[in-house]
Amino acid sequence: MIPAPFEYVRPTTVEEAVQAVAEGGDDVKIMAGGQSLIPVMRLRLAAPETIVDLGRVAEMRGVREDGDALVIGAMTTHAEVIADPLIAQHARLIAEATETVADRQTRRRGTFGGALAHADPAGDLPSVALALDAEMVVAGPEGRRTVPAREFFVDYLTTALDEGEVLVEIRVPKLAGDWGVRYEKFNRVAQAWSIVAVAAAVRRENGHIAEARIGLTNMGPVPLRAPATEAALAGASASPDAVAAAARSAAEGTSPSSDLNAQADYRQHLAQVLTRRAVATAAGL
Amino acid sequence: MTRVSMRVDGVTYTDEVEPRTLLVHHLREALGKVGTVVGCDTSNCGACTVHLDGQAVKSCTVLAVQADGAEVTTIEGIGSTDALHPVQKAFHEQHGLQCGFCTPGMIMASIDLLKENPSPSEDEVREGIEGNLCRCTGYQNIVRAVQQAAREMSGTSETLGAQS
Ligand SMILES: Cc1cc2nc3c(=O)[nH]c(=O)nc-3n(C[C@H](O)[C@H](O)[C@H](O)COP(=O)(O)OP(=O)(O)OC[C@H]3O[C@@H](n4cnc5c(N)ncnc54)[C@H](O)[C@@H]3O)c2cc1C
Ligand code: FES
Ligand code: FES
């Protein structure tokens, strides 16, 4: 189908974008890559009055270093993220997870910021942002503010973005030290969303696991960490047995949904298995 | 209405479009580029794949206004009946199609894949064209076709010299 009619605005700076959103009426929608938005507009599940297309806001695109952090422009496409040398060096977990998103064509248009702002529980990038303690830089009529990933994902398809706010860039602390990373995604068919997935970053020191960060995809309405497993891994020996024991608590405190793909208890089982695999690989076992 | 200008298969077109017009509909209905088809309503099938500034995209999931100023290549712009593109030729020779509905998108996605990875393994082909669905072939011959094209395009095919 064809989307319902809308007004179309194409700003070229963040300030223009914020202004266009403010002037866009009651039912204004921001468009990034359009890879989630255009499909729902085609199905007429969304029929915004105004579309503010961020596609020409050059300052929102690309990756740069800023001291101990990488700054990823919200409009950086999935394909650009996968190919980016700075991400490969300092935040490879993002590239690894992004490779599992959708398909070649969709990754050419879909953006890092769009995937975070969309906040689909089955989306692969929110749990990675959470595991890496990323921060969202948001611009609105009152200026800019920074929201940590832990506070950004509020509910199913809902973020801390207020009406009128634009996600401008994402600050990701560089991983310093001997980190290994792994994204384990479980899905059944090509270009499918995660039934469950686990993002792991593990720092090794003298044959031990010094620190582990774990993000869970699709284990509830928002991405989650696995605090019990992270605590069990801190200081544990880097052995398959220790990892397997710690992974058993990965689903503690989660409330996954039941749907056609999987029942909640099966998702909890998957979370444990995928956590074991992700941590073992990240720890080089 | 919004004025858009784009170069499609080497020719520049300037038109007034409604912002809600999808690129695929603009190509088919305004420009007559009916080689590119629509196979679904959910951005899954990939039949509508074209190259936008050299990159494969699903043209049903791009607005025509977003392609303003861009270079678009469709299946109609890559070869001719007398001089097929190596990927077209390989699909023909390897029987990489039955009904043919998925073929324009399969070929455009495959060309994009081969640009990035000139000699993909079987698994790499399957992953590289995972955004394109085929209801007929079972994919076997499509994978063979892409690998044949890869060999021909990188000049490693022994049959190429004999045939051309
Ligand atoms: C066939 C298919 C398969 C897919 N499979 C996967 C998958 O396996 N895993 C996965 O994670 N994703 C998947 N996706 C989704 C894909 O990752 C999208 O790129 C992503 O969800 C949305 O990014 P976008 O840039 O296209 O955003 P858009 O579609 O443009 O926007 C999505 C939403 O976010 C809002 N938004 C976007 N950018 C901003 C911003 N800067 N500030 C404020 N609000 C903003 C929009 O208003 C809209 O509500 C799939 C999509 C398709 C079509
Ligand atoms: S028509 Fe199916 S993906 Fe575009
Ligand atoms: S040949 Fe019929 S859909 Fe692929």
XYZ file of N, CA and C in Angstrom, chain B:
492
model
N 2.872 18.952 -3.470
C 3.806 18.303 -4.397
C 5.213 18.850 -4.189
N 6.174 18.003 -4.420
C 7.575 18.385 -4.239
C 8.322 18.046 -5.526
N 9.204 18.962 -5.923
C 9.956 18.709 -7.150
C 11.153 17.805 -6.841
N 11.302 16.736 -7.556
C 12.476 15.873 -7.375
C 13.164 15.643 -8.714
N 14.458 15.517 -8.621
C 15.263 15.295 -9.803
C 16.188 14.133 -9.511
N 16.206 13.149 -10.366
C 17.142 12.033 -10.147
C 17.585 11.472 -11.485
N 18.772 10.882 -11.459
C 19.303 10.263 -12.661
C 18.997 8.775 -12.566
N 18.208 8.286 -13.489
C 17.813 6.875 -13.442
C 18.330 6.178 -14.696
N 19.144 5.171 -14.501
C 19.752 4.431 -15.613
C 20.363 5.386 -16.635
N 21.000 6.419 -16.132
C 21.759 7.316 -16.998
C 20.986 8.508 -17.552
N 19.702 8.593 -17.258
C 18.906 9.705 -17.787
C 18.369 10.520 -16.616
N 18.449 11.844 -16.706
C 17.959 12.690 -15.620
C 16.478 13.004 -15.820
N 15.700 12.814 -14.766
C 14.263 13.101 -14.798
C 13.937 14.099 -13.696
N 13.102 15.075 -13.998
C 12.639 16.009 -12.983
C 11.119 15.966 -12.986
N 10.547 15.721 -11.804
C 9.090 15.561 -11.709
C 8.574 16.175 -10.426
N 7.282 16.447 -10.411
C 6.587 16.832 -9.184
C 5.992 15.557 -8.593
N 6.308 15.263 -7.338
C 5.743 14.060 -6.722
C 5.081 14.421 -5.396
N 4.145 13.585 -5.007
C 3.616 13.679 -3.650
C 4.675 13.087 -2.721
N 4.918 13.691 -1.555
C 5.952 13.145 -0.656
C 5.702 11.680 -0.299
N 4.447 11.244 -0.298
C 4.177 9.864 0.108
C 4.482 8.844 -0.985
N 4.860 9.300 -2.166
C 5.142 8.370 -3.259
C 6.387 7.549 -2.955
N 6.257 6.240 -3.015
C 7.413 5.376 -2.798
C 8.289 5.400 -4.049
N 9.586 5.267 -3.856
C 10.500 5.303 -5.000
C 10.094 4.268 -6.049
N 9.694 3.080 -5.602
C 9.363 2.034 -6.585
C 8.166 2.451 -7.449
N 7.207 3.131 -6.833
C 6.048 3.564 -7.626
C 6.422 4.700 -8.566
N 7.294 5.568 -8.120
C 7.766 6.636 -8.991
C 8.475 6.040 -10.203
N 9.345 5.072 -9.952
C 10.088 4.447 -11.048
C 9.135 3.780 -12.041
N 8.185 3.046 -11.512
C 7.288 2.277 -12.387
C 6.262 3.163 -13.085
N 5.614 4.021 -12.277
C 4.436 4.708 -12.808
C 4.760 6.034 -13.476
N 5.739 6.763 -12.950
C 6.071 8.040 -13.585
C 7.136 7.864 -14.665
N 8.092 6.997 -14.418
C 9.211 6.885 -15.357
C 9.119 5.650 -16.255
N 8.136 4.796 -16.034
C 7.959 3.629 -16.905
C 8.995 2.532 -16.707
N 9.715 2.581 -15.588
C 10.744 1.561 -15.329
C 10.094 0.341 -14.673
N 9.300 -0.382 -15.458
C 8.503 -1.456 -14.873
C 9.287 -2.755 -14.677
N 10.573 -2.727 -14.984
C 11.407 -3.894 -14.693
C 11.525 -4.136 -13.205
N 11.402 -3.088 -12.427
C 11.462 -3.195 -10.961
C 10.054 -3.458 -10.453
N 9.889 -4.496 -9.639
C 8.539 -4.916 -9.249
C 8.331 -4.797 -7.735
N 7.080 -4.918 -7.343
C 6.699 -4.886 -5.930
C 6.158 -6.266 -5.571
N 6.722 -6.878 -4.545
C 6.288 -8.225 -4.201
C 5.670 -8.356 -2.828
N 5.711 -7.300 -2.009
C 5.166 -7.432 -0.664
C 4.801 -6.059 -0.124
N 4.221 -6.063 1.073
C 3.840 -4.818 1.729
C 4.649 -4.604 2.998
N 5.656 -5.435 3.214
C 6.306 -5.472 4.527
C 7.822 -5.293 4.467
N 8.355 -4.871 3.325
C 9.805 -4.646 3.182
C 10.626 -5.919 3.337
N 10.030 -7.058 3.074
C 10.750 -8.321 3.244
C 11.282 -8.939 1.946
N 10.539 -8.821 0.845
C 10.820 -9.715 -0.287
C 12.015 -9.307 -1.127
N 12.329 -8.015 -1.173
C 13.499 -7.570 -1.938
C 13.301 -7.497 -3.441
N 12.093 -7.819 -3.945
C 11.861 -7.803 -5.395
C 12.089 -6.408 -5.981
N 11.926 -5.396 -5.155
C 11.999 -3.995 -5.577
C 13.403 -3.422 -5.506
N 14.415 -4.265 -5.277
C 15.780 -3.762 -5.038
C 16.327 -3.001 -6.246
N 16.825 -1.802 -5.988
C 17.546 -1.003 -6.987
C 18.820 -0.492 -6.310
N 19.688 0.126 -7.083
C 20.868 0.757 -6.477
C 20.612 2.254 -6.359
N 20.816 2.760 -5.151
C 20.676 4.190 -4.888
C 22.085 4.695 -4.590
N 22.596 5.573 -5.439
C 23.999 6.003 -5.325
C 24.921 4.794 -5.143
N 24.670 3.768 -5.927
C 25.569 2.614 -5.965
C 25.334 1.557 -4.904
N 24.328 1.742 -4.049
C 24.091 0.778 -2.986
C 22.698 0.164 -3.111
N 22.616 -1.149 -2.913
C 21.322 -1.820 -3.037
C 20.384 -1.397 -1.903
N 19.187 -0.997 -2.262
C 18.152 -0.641 -1.276
C 16.823 -1.217 -1.745
N 15.886 -1.335 -0.807
C 14.543 -1.769 -1.167
C 13.741 -0.518 -1.558
N 13.431 -0.375 -2.829
C 12.857 0.884 -3.313
C 11.419 1.072 -2.855
N 10.829 0.036 -2.237
C 9.505 0.199 -1.632
C 9.633 0.805 -0.237
N 10.847 0.943 0.253
C 11.061 1.441 1.607
C 11.940 2.695 1.561
N 11.821 3.389 0.447
C 12.469 4.685 0.254
C 11.399 5.570 -0.376
N 11.279 6.796 0.103
C 10.356 7.731 -0.542
C 11.053 8.326 -1.764
N 10.270 8.609 -2.797
C 10.864 9.230 -3.987
C 11.562 10.536 -3.612
N 10.983 11.291 -2.673
C 11.624 12.556 -2.278
C 12.985 12.332 -1.615
N 13.168 11.156 -1.012
C 14.470 10.884 -0.388
C 15.541 10.608 -1.442
N 15.122 10.279 -2.656
C 16.082 9.986 -3.727
C 16.362 11.235 -4.560
N 15.861 12.380 -4.108
C 16.100 13.629 -4.835
C 17.600 13.871 -4.956
N 18.060 14.094 -6.159
C 19.487 14.371 -6.377
C 20.344 13.122 -6.481
N 19.732 11.953 -6.385
C 20.521 10.712 -6.353
C 20.628 10.074 -7.736
N 21.503 9.100 -7.787
C 21.691 8.287 -8.987
C 21.028 6.937 -8.702
N 20.089 6.549 -9.542
C 19.383 5.282 -9.339
C 19.707 4.352 -10.498
N 20.027 3.107 -10.194
C 20.200 2.113 -11.255
C 19.187 1.005 -11.033
N 18.414 0.703 -12.067
C 17.443 -0.385 -11.971
C 17.944 -1.558 -12.809
N 17.204 -2.631 -12.761
C 17.535 -3.813 -13.563
C 17.597 -3.453 -15.061
N 16.884 -2.390 -15.437
C 16.877 -2.005 -16.855
C 18.153 -1.293 -17.269
N 18.957 -0.920 -16.284
C 20.135 -0.114 -16.603
C 21.448 -0.864 -16.567
N 21.421 -2.176 -16.373
C 22.705 -2.875 -16.165
C 23.192 -3.643 -17.386
N 22.322 -3.900 -18.350
C 22.752 -4.640 -19.537
C 21.690 -4.501 -20.610
N 21.883 -5.155 -21.731
C 20.869 -5.134 -22.785
C 20.675 -6.557 -23.286
N 19.664 -6.768 -24.083
C 19.390 -8.115 -24.583
C 20.604 -8.684 -25.318
N 21.312 -7.819 -26.001
C 22.490 -8.288 -26.752
C 23.703 -8.450 -25.857
N 23.746 -7.666 -24.818
C 24.928 -7.705 -23.946
C 24.461 -7.758 -22.505
N 24.117 -8.975 -22.078
C 23.632 -9.137 -20.711
C 24.763 -8.839 -19.726
N 24.380 -8.345 -18.558
C 25.331 -8.214 -17.449
C 25.738 -9.637 -17.046
N 26.974 -9.844 -16.614
C 27.402 -11.203 -16.246
C 26.469 -11.873 -15.231
N 25.867 -11.102 -14.334
C 24.956 -11.725 -13.363
C 23.656 -12.142 -14.067
N 23.172 -11.322 -14.984
C 21.972 -11.706 -15.762
C 22.255 -12.991 -16.548
N 23.409 -13.010 -17.199
C 23.785 -14.154 -18.030
C 23.873 -15.417 -17.171
N 24.452 -15.285 -15.987
C 24.612 -16.454 -15.115
C 23.253 -16.951 -14.603
N 22.341 -16.045 -14.277
C 20.993 -16.473 -13.853
C 20.328 -17.245 -14.989
N 20.498 -16.777 -16.207
C 19.934 -17.445 -17.376
C 20.561 -18.832 -17.530
N 21.862 -18.901 -17.509
C 22.544 -20.170 -17.790
C 22.364 -21.201 -16.681
N 22.288 -20.711 -15.434
C 22.176 -21.645 -14.308
C 20.719 -21.895 -13.920
N 19.791 -21.416 -14.688
C 18.358 -21.548 -14.359
C 18.077 -20.989 -12.966
N 18.582 -19.782 -12.729
C 18.400 -19.143 -11.420
C 17.032 -18.512 -11.277
N 16.093 -18.864 -12.141
C 14.735 -18.317 -12.011
C 13.718 -19.288 -12.601
N 12.514 -19.179 -12.041
C 11.398 -19.933 -12.629
C 10.336 -18.928 -13.070
N 9.519 -18.415 -12.129
C 8.532 -17.417 -12.558
C 9.198 -16.090 -12.888
N 10.347 -15.824 -12.273
C 11.099 -14.619 -12.595
C 10.724 -13.388 -11.800
N 9.761 -13.497 -10.906
C 9.313 -12.286 -10.218
C 10.384 -11.731 -9.275
N 11.120 -12.625 -8.626
C 12.147 -12.165 -7.683
C 13.418 -11.734 -8.393
N 13.543 -12.070 -9.690
C 14.829 -11.986 -10.383
C 15.430 -10.578 -10.450
N 14.648 -9.548 -10.795
C 15.271 -8.219 -10.848
C 15.929 -7.850 -9.522
N 15.246 -8.127 -8.421
C 15.799 -7.795 -7.109
C 16.972 -8.682 -6.760
N 16.862 -9.975 -7.078
C 17.965 -10.906 -6.812
C 19.225 -10.436 -7.529
N 19.074 -10.037 -8.772
C 20.237 -9.635 -9.567
C 20.828 -8.346 -9.012
N 19.986 -7.389 -8.654
C 20.520 -6.119 -8.138
C 21.203 -6.328 -6.775
N 20.644 -7.206 -5.954
C 21.289 -7.489 -4.661
C 22.599 -8.240 -4.880
N 22.606 -9.159 -5.843
C 23.814 -9.955 -6.101
C 24.944 -9.075 -6.618
N 24.621 -8.119 -7.481
C 25.661 -7.219 -8.002
C 26.279 -6.438 -6.838
N 25.414 -6.001 -5.929
C 25.885 -5.256 -4.756
C 26.800 -6.132 -3.897
N 26.395 -7.375 -3.695
C 27.209 -8.311 -2.916
C 28.576 -8.514 -3.570
N 28.574 -8.728 -4.879
C 29.835 -9.041 -5.571
C 30.789 -7.856 -5.597
N 30.230 -6.654 -5.523
C 31.082 -5.480 -5.463
C 31.885 -5.479 -4.152
N 31.206 -5.952 -3.082
C 31.839 -5.944 -1.772
C 32.702 -7.193 -1.573
N 32.259 -8.292 -2.127
C 32.935 -9.575 -1.943
C 32.974 -10.289 -3.297
N 34.067 -10.120 -4.041
C 34.121 -10.612 -5.426
C 34.128 -12.133 -5.545
N 34.471 -12.869 -4.473
C 34.361 -14.331 -4.613
C 33.756 -14.938 -3.357
N 32.452 -14.765 -3.203
C 31.782 -15.243 -1.990
C 31.657 -16.760 -1.964
N 31.748 -17.317 -0.744
C 31.478 -18.744 -0.553
C 29.968 -18.954 -0.677
N 29.564 -20.220 -0.692
C 28.128 -20.498 -0.794
C 27.380 -19.828 0.363
N 27.917 -19.960 1.583
C 27.255 -19.347 2.735
C 27.199 -17.830 2.605
N 28.271 -17.263 2.119
C 28.304 -15.803 1.963
C 27.284 -15.336 0.931
N 27.063 -16.132 -0.111
C 26.022 -15.766 -1.081
C 24.661 -15.822 -0.402
N 24.415 -16.893 0.332
C 23.100 -17.038 0.970
C 22.840 -15.895 1.936
N 23.857 -15.537 2.717
C 23.676 -14.406 3.630
C 23.592 -13.085 2.898
N 24.384 -12.972 1.850
C 24.438 -11.704 1.111
C 23.123 -11.358 0.441
N 22.343 -12.365 0.075
C 21.064 -12.087 -0.580
C 19.897 -12.503 0.321
N 20.131 -12.469 1.643
C 19.056 -12.887 2.558
C 17.877 -11.919 2.522
N 18.088 -10.731 1.996
C 16.984 -9.773 1.896
C 16.099 -10.007 0.695
N 16.312 -11.092 -0.029
C 15.526 -11.370 -1.230
C 14.908 -12.759 -1.129
N 13.602 -12.803 -1.280
C 12.888 -14.075 -1.142
C 12.466 -14.602 -2.508
N 12.571 -15.920 -2.670
C 12.144 -16.570 -3.908
C 11.182 -17.690 -3.556
N 10.005 -17.673 -4.159
C 9.012 -18.703 -3.869
C 9.181 -19.931 -4.752
N 10.017 -19.847 -5.781
C 10.068 -20.924 -6.775
C 11.301 -21.811 -6.691
N 12.461 -21.230 -6.742
C 13.658 -22.010 -7.093
C 14.229 -22.850 -5.971
N 13.936 -22.515 -4.725
C 14.640 -23.190 -3.638
C 16.064 -22.682 -3.491
N 16.408 -21.640 -4.213
C 17.677 -20.894 -4.066
C 18.919 -21.602 -4.619
N 18.890 -22.927 -4.769
C 20.109 -23.642 -5.182
C 20.733 -23.018 -6.425
N 19.901 -22.857 -7.457
C 20.447 -22.376 -8.720
C 20.769 -20.888 -8.677
N 20.104 -20.188 -7.789
C 20.437 -18.767 -7.624
C 21.856 -18.656 -7.061
N 22.141 -19.480 -6.059
C 23.478 -19.446 -5.464
C 24.522 -19.822 -6.515
N 24.216 -20.852 -7.298
C 25.156 -21.250 -8.361
C 25.378 -20.115 -9.351
N 24.279 -19.441 -9.685
C 24.391 -18.351 -10.661
C 25.290 -17.238 -10.122
N 25.100 -16.885 -8.867
C 25.908 -15.793 -8.302
C 27.380 -16.208 -8.282
N 27.634 -17.461 -7.957
C 29.032 -17.899 -7.923
C 29.633 -17.975 -9.332
N 28.826 -18.385 -10.304
C 29.333 -18.372 -11.687
C 29.667 -16.944 -12.109
N 28.741 -16.021 -11.806
C 28.974 -14.623 -12.177
C 30.236 -14.096 -11.501
N 30.435 -14.509 -10.238
C 31.625 -14.051 -9.515
C 32.883 -14.500 -10.248
N 32.883 -15.750 -10.677
C 34.065 -16.259 -11.398
C 34.274 -15.494 -12.695
N 33.177 -15.279 -13.424
C 33.320 -14.597 -14.716
C 33.779 -13.166 -14.540
N 33.222 -12.501 -13.516
C 33.556 -11.084 -13.340
C 34.985 -10.905 -12.858
N 35.511 -11.909 -12.151
C 36.901 -11.754 -11.711
C 37.864 -12.432 -12.687
N 37.312 -12.893 -13.817
C 38.171 -13.406 -14.882
C 38.783 -14.752 -14.606
N 38.208 -15.501 -13.637
C 38.803 -16.795 -13.329
C 38.067 -17.952 -14.002
N 37.041 -17.630 -14.811
C 36.276 -18.712 -15.429
C 36.971 -19.211 -16.684
N 37.074 -20.530 -16.802
C 37.698 -21.075 -18.009
C 36.757 -20.992 -19.190
N 35.459 -21.078 -18.897
C 34.498 -21.068 -20.004
C 34.321 -19.672 -20.579
N 34.696 -18.655 -19.801
C 34.435 -17.292 -20.250
C 35.115 -17.027 -21.588
N 36.403 -17.392 -21.691
C 37.147 -17.128 -22.915
C 36.495 -17.815 -24.103
N 36.071 -19.053 -23.898
C 35.489 -19.819 -24.980
C 34.184 -19.210 -25.463
N 33.419 -18.670 -24.516
C 32.086 -18.204 -24.902
C 32.064 -16.786 -25.453
N 33.021 -15.949 -25.011
C 32.848 -14.547 -25.385
C 33.833 -14.058 -26.417
